[in-house]
């Protein structure tokens, strides 16, 4: 049975969406690496009852591990340590060594801002040093200490007493005793601060503590594979799963999730090592049925693949964009080092700019219309020639909401990739669904895939 | 007593951090506008028991409203409708009208991909049309219908039978009856699809249904005001709150959240109508102390304000961008109708492109460096002249992670706005904090504010 874990993210500003939580996804990754099965993430405000309810829910659901983030500051609405202490049935005690440690951390701050209210700071400092008895303290990275709080002790045998924890420099058991978790029931709670730059090293420190080793004993190993496909509807994958099943692949040994994102389909599979053969058989079915649309077998994104290809082939690239308004150039220049292969772009929103900068013949625009495969091709050529690139990309379309006609509806986008071969052209036209923002975003993704195809055709 | 609500975000890919949830924060904002008190957000994988446990937890915690997102697709791991049906004690029934509606949506898709497996599509389609009895159906924006599922019916009185729902075109009650929520207990569940572009309009449609009106009856009235400031640190706002308090403004009658987002500070205040005078007094303190940095008092974003100004003054605009790689052009062309005032852009990533397309003198680049206020100014002039715009914007900087020097560190960005007056120039250089993505994003925001300032100077 895998160890199940839950995460409680605290903070009214996270709950209300004012700031996005970055800790849940990060901790989720770390748990996966440990073979721990994350079952629930709960986001709650800074309210005592709601936090207590979230903890109780996770205990009832059989979690052996609970991680909390946030609520460890010096102010009155920072409640986590106290709520967790009560949850684990442990008295709150002032740890004088911790109080001194926090004071030490605050000293340089006080020097830098001489007119700070030192009384207020000392009050907060003392508050942060009051921790559940028997908890292991994680040394602060900022000013807030973290905690590993074992489940309530049930009649600890005498040999459990004595200094067992405190092996490293970054953790120490309050009261000098470690909890006898073998005799206890319920989850171990790891209490971490909210800022990611504090939480992340303190999580690593938590892993080295005795209390965590006990909580994690028996965690299994999992593998995670991601396949990505482009250009087919999600229902095709549903059928592929049925085909695999008919062919005798034991899909119940795999945890498969499919999801449609930005026009791409992602198949995420999680499995235990003994199910490797099953996964291999499943992947073979996907590869057979979707050879033409499966573009990533190792989790790489189209952005990573394209950057790799451009770099490897030493090709330079430039775009001439109309409806995407620079989104493709922005996406191509997103990775560090993009200046090695991206020369630049022309955003030709007005027709005059298409002609003046990208050299598109005004007669062609007049004859075929600004949104046409002919103009897309001329834009691609223009980008290539005027920016001196190996590969030129042209995009022109109707992002809407207005501007559509029966022949050329909103969502119609024409694409062209010129190069890398001298006479090489890859031109397509598609009608994309969704809002203006969706159409612009999807068109950018389609262009990324077309560029990759053009580069691979050449090889 | 305010109505309390919970959100259940489903999807293994969200739980495992493979994709970030955008629905929780968005729904959280919408609930706040309705005066509904969001208490918990739970993120669960695509597992029946975990979803059921999350729903049961929210019911136990006294939520009157539960929103779910995700798990409505055609594949077998899309379980939400079924789990919610069972949770509400309602039988699952095939809605033939819905089946036909989904088939209609899929028809153009089938045309586009002629060799699709239509049997597979029909199977998925039928699955999506099986919904809890008595639920109100929300018309699909993509292919997945949404649902408003009332609590279990407890001995419905006869007058509750009959067509009460189905007022709009975008919702209809399954079986032609609406649930008698007055006789029922427990929360109403609103089931929405995962993709934000589908979820958002369907939430608006849900609000117009009878079932939701009943669920929301008695929600208090709240007012929500948003002030936006640019160019001051968050600690200044903390001081402003203290000043307001000292001047006797009863801040405890207001729920104030301040947050730093994309380099702007947002002050969100929620209050009951009887606290209007208090809010007015608070706003006056903010206006007095931050007259120069307060740019929005009615919730408008800088994007909206700038679009409005350009349109109103009938000025055209063009950009020449280096480190932002087209992000500014993409942002300017984001609003519908941007083609009325955006002519285009030059993304001059390579120095050769700066000279060839934007006319920046290579000697100037050699002498001052590509990242310099001089080159920013030349780019702005180049954009204005070469694209024939009233306003030209130049940006050049070091987005990192490499390329910094002691004199020109990573994060240094130079900005220039040329126009709208013939000799008008506004040039700045700033060192922006954060990652490559942060620097590119912040630089775009700074440019938006500088353009607005240039336009207003002219007036």
PDB file of N, CA and C in Angstrom, chain A residues 352-353 355-357, chain B residues 316-320 343-346 354-361 376-394 416-425:
ATOM      1  N   UNK A 352      -0.047  47.970 -44.836  1.00  0.00           N
ATOM      2  CA  UNK A 352       1.080  48.787 -45.304  1.00  0.00           C
ATOM      3  C   UNK A 352       2.392  48.229 -44.738  1.00  0.00           C
ATOM      4  N   UNK A 353       2.339  47.745 -43.504  1.00  0.00           N
ATOM      5  CA  UNK A 353       3.547  47.202 -42.885  1.00  0.00           C
ATOM      6  C   UNK A 353       3.928  45.880 -43.539  1.00  0.00           C
ATOM      7  N   UNK A 355       3.655  45.192 -46.561  1.00  0.00           N
ATOM      8  CA  UNK A 355       4.359  45.521 -47.803  1.00  0.00           C
ATOM      9  C   UNK A 355       5.683  46.212 -47.516  1.00  0.00           C
ATOM     10  N   UNK A 356       5.651  47.247 -46.634  1.00  0.00           N
ATOM     11  CA  UNK A 356       6.847  48.065 -46.419  1.00  0.00           C
ATOM     12  C   UNK A 356       7.968  47.255 -45.784  1.00  0.00           C
ATOM     13  N   UNK A 357       7.673  46.449 -44.779  1.00  0.00           N
ATOM     14  CA  UNK A 357       8.745  45.754 -44.063  1.00  0.00           C
ATOM     15  C   UNK A 357       8.960  44.327 -44.540  1.00  0.00           C
TER      16      UNK A 357
ATOM     17  N   UNK B 316      -1.739  56.247 -33.784  1.00  0.00           N
ATOM     18  CA  UNK B 316      -1.286  54.895 -34.112  1.00  0.00           C
ATOM     19  C   UNK B 316       0.024  54.629 -33.389  1.00  0.00           C
ATOM     20  N   UNK B 317       0.330  53.331 -33.215  1.00  0.00           N
ATOM     21  CA  UNK B 317       1.512  52.968 -32.431  1.00  0.00           C
ATOM     22  C   UNK B 317       2.256  51.812 -33.091  1.00  0.00           C
ATOM     23  N   UNK B 318       3.560  51.779 -32.887  1.00  0.00           N
ATOM     24  CA  UNK B 318       4.403  50.680 -33.377  1.00  0.00           C
ATOM     25  C   UNK B 318       5.547  50.508 -32.397  1.00  0.00           C
ATOM     26  N   UNK B 319       6.072  49.292 -32.294  1.00  0.00           N
ATOM     27  CA  UNK B 319       7.154  49.052 -31.340  1.00  0.00           C
ATOM     28  C   UNK B 319       8.372  48.464 -32.046  1.00  0.00           C
ATOM     29  N   UNK B 320       9.535  48.656 -31.423  1.00  0.00           N
ATOM     30  CA  UNK B 320      10.756  47.972 -31.848  1.00  0.00           C
ATOM     31  C   UNK B 320      11.365  47.386 -30.578  1.00  0.00           C
ATOM     32  N   UNK B 343      -0.041  49.443 -35.601  1.00  0.00           N
ATOM     33  CA  UNK B 343       0.370  49.190 -36.979  1.00  0.00           C
ATOM     34  C   UNK B 343       1.236  47.942 -37.074  1.00  0.00           C
ATOM     35  N   UNK B 344       2.064  47.725 -36.067  1.00  0.00           N
ATOM     36  CA  UNK B 344       2.925  46.554 -36.102  1.00  0.00           C
ATOM     37  C   UNK B 344       4.146  46.745 -35.248  1.00  0.00           C
ATOM     38  N   UNK B 345       5.128  45.895 -35.472  1.00  0.00           N
ATOM     39  CA  UNK B 345       6.321  45.922 -34.628  1.00  0.00           C
ATOM     40  C   UNK B 345       7.511  45.341 -35.360  1.00  0.00           C
ATOM     41  N   UNK B 346       8.664  45.713 -34.881  1.00  0.00           N
ATOM     42  CA  UNK B 346       9.896  45.060 -35.304  1.00  0.00           C
ATOM     43  C   UNK B 346      10.481  44.397 -34.064  1.00  0.00           C
ATOM     44  N   UNK B 354      18.310  45.244 -35.851  1.00  0.00           N
ATOM     45  CA  UNK B 354      18.117  46.595 -35.307  1.00  0.00           C
ATOM     46  C   UNK B 354      18.479  47.632 -36.363  1.00  0.00           C
ATOM     47  N   UNK B 355      19.580  47.357 -37.063  1.00  0.00           N
ATOM     48  CA  UNK B 355      20.031  48.320 -38.076  1.00  0.00           C
ATOM     49  C   UNK B 355      19.218  48.200 -39.360  1.00  0.00           C
ATOM     50  N   UNK B 356      19.064  46.957 -39.863  1.00  0.00           N
ATOM     51  CA  UNK B 356      18.424  46.767 -41.169  1.00  0.00           C
ATOM     52  C   UNK B 356      16.961  47.201 -41.157  1.00  0.00           C
ATOM     53  N   UNK B 357      16.217  46.839 -40.120  1.00  0.00           N
ATOM     54  CA  UNK B 357      14.777  47.120 -40.135  1.00  0.00           C
ATOM     55  C   UNK B 357      14.406  48.378 -39.370  1.00  0.00           C
ATOM     56  N   UNK B 358      15.079  48.643 -38.241  1.00  0.00           N
ATOM     57  CA  UNK B 358      14.694  49.799 -37.437  1.00  0.00           C
ATOM     58  C   UNK B 358      15.627  50.987 -37.679  1.00  0.00           C
ATOM     59  N   UNK B 359      16.630  50.794 -38.536  1.00  0.00           N
ATOM     60  CA  UNK B 359      17.496  51.912 -38.909  1.00  0.00           C
ATOM     61  C   UNK B 359      18.400  52.413 -37.800  1.00  0.00           C
ATOM     62  N   UNK B 360      18.738  51.545 -36.841  1.00  0.00           N
ATOM     63  CA  UNK B 360      19.655  51.978 -35.777  1.00  0.00           C
ATOM     64  C   UNK B 360      21.083  51.971 -36.333  1.00  0.00           C
ATOM     65  N   UNK B 361      21.754  53.063 -36.168  1.00  0.00           N
ATOM     66  CA  UNK B 361      23.120  53.204 -36.691  1.00  0.00           C
ATOM     67  C   UNK B 361      24.043  52.183 -36.020  1.00  0.00           C
ATOM     68  N   UNK B 376      17.782  52.464 -27.280  1.00  0.00           N
ATOM     69  CA  UNK B 376      16.325  52.418 -27.035  1.00  0.00           C
ATOM     70  C   UNK B 376      15.645  53.562 -27.785  1.00  0.00           C
ATOM     71  N   UNK B 377      16.276  54.741 -27.712  1.00  0.00           N
ATOM     72  CA  UNK B 377      15.710  55.925 -28.371  1.00  0.00           C
ATOM     73  C   UNK B 377      15.731  55.753 -29.901  1.00  0.00           C
ATOM     74  N   UNK B 378      16.817  55.200 -30.409  1.00  0.00           N
ATOM     75  CA  UNK B 378      16.909  54.977 -31.858  1.00  0.00           C
ATOM     76  C   UNK B 378      15.877  53.939 -32.304  1.00  0.00           C
ATOM     77  N   UNK B 379      15.641  52.919 -31.460  1.00  0.00           N
ATOM     78  CA  UNK B 379      14.621  51.918 -31.792  1.00  0.00           C
ATOM     79  C   UNK B 379      13.243  52.562 -31.831  1.00  0.00           C
ATOM     80  N   UNK B 380      12.966  53.410 -30.838  1.00  0.00           N
ATOM     81  CA  UNK B 380      11.662  54.086 -30.787  1.00  0.00           C
ATOM     82  C   UNK B 380      11.457  54.947 -32.026  1.00  0.00           C
ATOM     83  N   UNK B 381      12.495  55.701 -32.383  1.00  0.00           N
ATOM     84  CA  UNK B 381      12.420  56.528 -33.596  1.00  0.00           C
ATOM     85  C   UNK B 381      12.236  55.659 -34.828  1.00  0.00           C
ATOM     86  N   UNK B 382      12.997  54.555 -34.856  1.00  0.00           N
ATOM     87  CA  UNK B 382      12.934  53.638 -35.997  1.00  0.00           C
ATOM     88  C   UNK B 382      11.540  53.051 -36.160  1.00  0.00           C
ATOM     89  N   UNK B 383      10.942  52.638 -35.059  1.00  0.00           N
ATOM     90  CA  UNK B 383       9.592  52.064 -35.123  1.00  0.00           C
ATOM     91  C   UNK B 383       8.630  53.109 -35.664  1.00  0.00           C
ATOM     92  N   UNK B 384       8.776  54.334 -35.158  1.00  0.00           N
ATOM     93  CA  UNK B 384       7.873  55.402 -35.571  1.00  0.00           C
ATOM     94  C   UNK B 384       8.019  55.687 -37.075  1.00  0.00           C
ATOM     95  N   UNK B 385       9.257  55.832 -37.508  1.00  0.00           N
ATOM     96  CA  UNK B 385       9.484  56.214 -38.904  1.00  0.00           C
ATOM     97  C   UNK B 385       9.197  55.055 -39.860  1.00  0.00           C
ATOM     98  N   UNK B 386       9.759  53.873 -39.554  1.00  0.00           N
ATOM     99  CA  UNK B 386       9.670  52.783 -40.525  1.00  0.00           C
ATOM    100  C   UNK B 386       8.283  52.168 -40.593  1.00  0.00           C
ATOM    101  N   UNK B 387       7.502  52.305 -39.538  1.00  0.00           N
ATOM    102  CA  UNK B 387       6.137  51.784 -39.608  1.00  0.00           C
ATOM    103  C   UNK B 387       5.112  52.916 -39.783  1.00  0.00           C
ATOM    104  N   UNK B 388       5.606  54.155 -39.813  1.00  0.00           N
ATOM    105  CA  UNK B 388       4.707  55.280 -40.082  1.00  0.00           C
ATOM    106  C   UNK B 388       3.692  55.524 -38.984  1.00  0.00           C
ATOM    107  N   UNK B 389       4.127  55.383 -37.726  1.00  0.00           N
ATOM    108  CA  UNK B 389       3.199  55.511 -36.599  1.00  0.00           C
ATOM    109  C   UNK B 389       3.341  56.866 -35.906  1.00  0.00           C
ATOM    110  N   UNK B 390       2.320  57.262 -35.142  1.00  0.00           N
ATOM    111  CA  UNK B 390       2.402  58.487 -34.348  1.00  0.00           C
ATOM    112  C   UNK B 390       3.299  58.294 -33.128  1.00  0.00           C
ATOM    113  N   UNK B 391       3.251  57.088 -32.571  1.00  0.00           N
ATOM    114  CA  UNK B 391       4.031  56.796 -31.368  1.00  0.00           C
ATOM    115  C   UNK B 391       4.905  55.587 -31.651  1.00  0.00           C
ATOM    116  N   UNK B 392       6.194  55.700 -31.368  1.00  0.00           N
ATOM    117  CA  UNK B 392       7.108  54.564 -31.506  1.00  0.00           C
ATOM    118  C   UNK B 392       7.671  54.208 -30.145  1.00  0.00           C
ATOM    119  N   UNK B 393       7.838  52.916 -29.885  1.00  0.00           N
ATOM    120  CA  UNK B 393       8.334  52.473 -28.586  1.00  0.00           C
ATOM    121  C   UNK B 393       9.566  51.611 -28.816  1.00  0.00           C
ATOM    122  N   UNK B 394      10.646  51.889 -28.085  1.00  0.00           N
ATOM    123  CA  UNK B 394      11.858  51.078 -28.186  1.00  0.00           C
ATOM    124  C   UNK B 394      12.177  50.433 -26.848  1.00  0.00           C
ATOM    125  N   UNK B 416      12.238  53.626 -24.460  1.00  0.00           N
ATOM    126  CA  UNK B 416      12.034  54.958 -24.986  1.00  0.00           C
ATOM    127  C   UNK B 416      10.712  55.023 -25.742  1.00  0.00           C
ATOM    128  N   UNK B 417      10.002  56.121 -25.537  1.00  0.00           N
ATOM    129  CA  UNK B 417       8.772  56.359 -26.287  1.00  0.00           C
ATOM    130  C   UNK B 417       9.002  57.621 -27.115  1.00  0.00           C
ATOM    131  N   UNK B 418       8.849  57.502 -28.433  1.00  0.00           N
ATOM    132  CA  UNK B 418       8.981  58.649 -29.328  1.00  0.00           C
ATOM    133  C   UNK B 418       7.578  59.060 -29.759  1.00  0.00           C
ATOM    134  N   UNK B 419       7.238  60.323 -29.530  1.00  0.00           N
ATOM    135  CA  UNK B 419       5.919  60.803 -29.920  1.00  0.00           C
ATOM    136  C   UNK B 419       4.984  60.826 -28.739  1.00  0.00           C
ATOM    137  N   UNK B 420       3.714  61.185 -28.914  1.00  0.00           N
ATOM    138  CA  UNK B 420       3.104  61.531 -30.196  1.00  0.00           C
ATOM    139  C   UNK B 420       3.568  62.893 -30.747  1.00  0.00           C
ATOM    140  N   UNK B 421       4.059  63.808 -29.894  1.00  0.00           N
ATOM    141  CA  UNK B 421       4.558  65.078 -30.412  1.00  0.00           C
ATOM    142  C   UNK B 421       5.806  64.851 -31.260  1.00  0.00           C
ATOM    143  N   UNK B 422       6.069  65.768 -32.180  1.00  0.00           N
ATOM    144  CA  UNK B 422       7.165  65.573 -33.133  1.00  0.00           C
ATOM    145  C   UNK B 422       8.497  65.360 -32.418  1.00  0.00           C
ATOM    146  N   UNK B 423       8.787  66.181 -31.402  1.00  0.00           N
ATOM    147  CA  UNK B 423      10.077  66.075 -30.736  1.00  0.00           C
ATOM    148  C   UNK B 423       9.963  65.471 -29.351  1.00  0.00           C
ATOM    149  N   UNK B 424       8.840  64.801 -29.124  1.00  0.00           N
ATOM    150  CA  UNK B 424       8.600  64.286 -27.781  1.00  0.00           C
ATOM    151  C   UNK B 424       9.333  62.960 -27.562  1.00  0.00           C
ATOM    152  N   UNK B 425      10.108  62.890 -26.486  1.00  0.00           N
ATOM    153  CA  UNK B 425      10.787  61.648 -26.131  1.00  0.00           C
ATOM    154  C   UNK B 425      10.673  61.416 -24.643  1.00  0.00           C
TER     155      UNK B 425
END
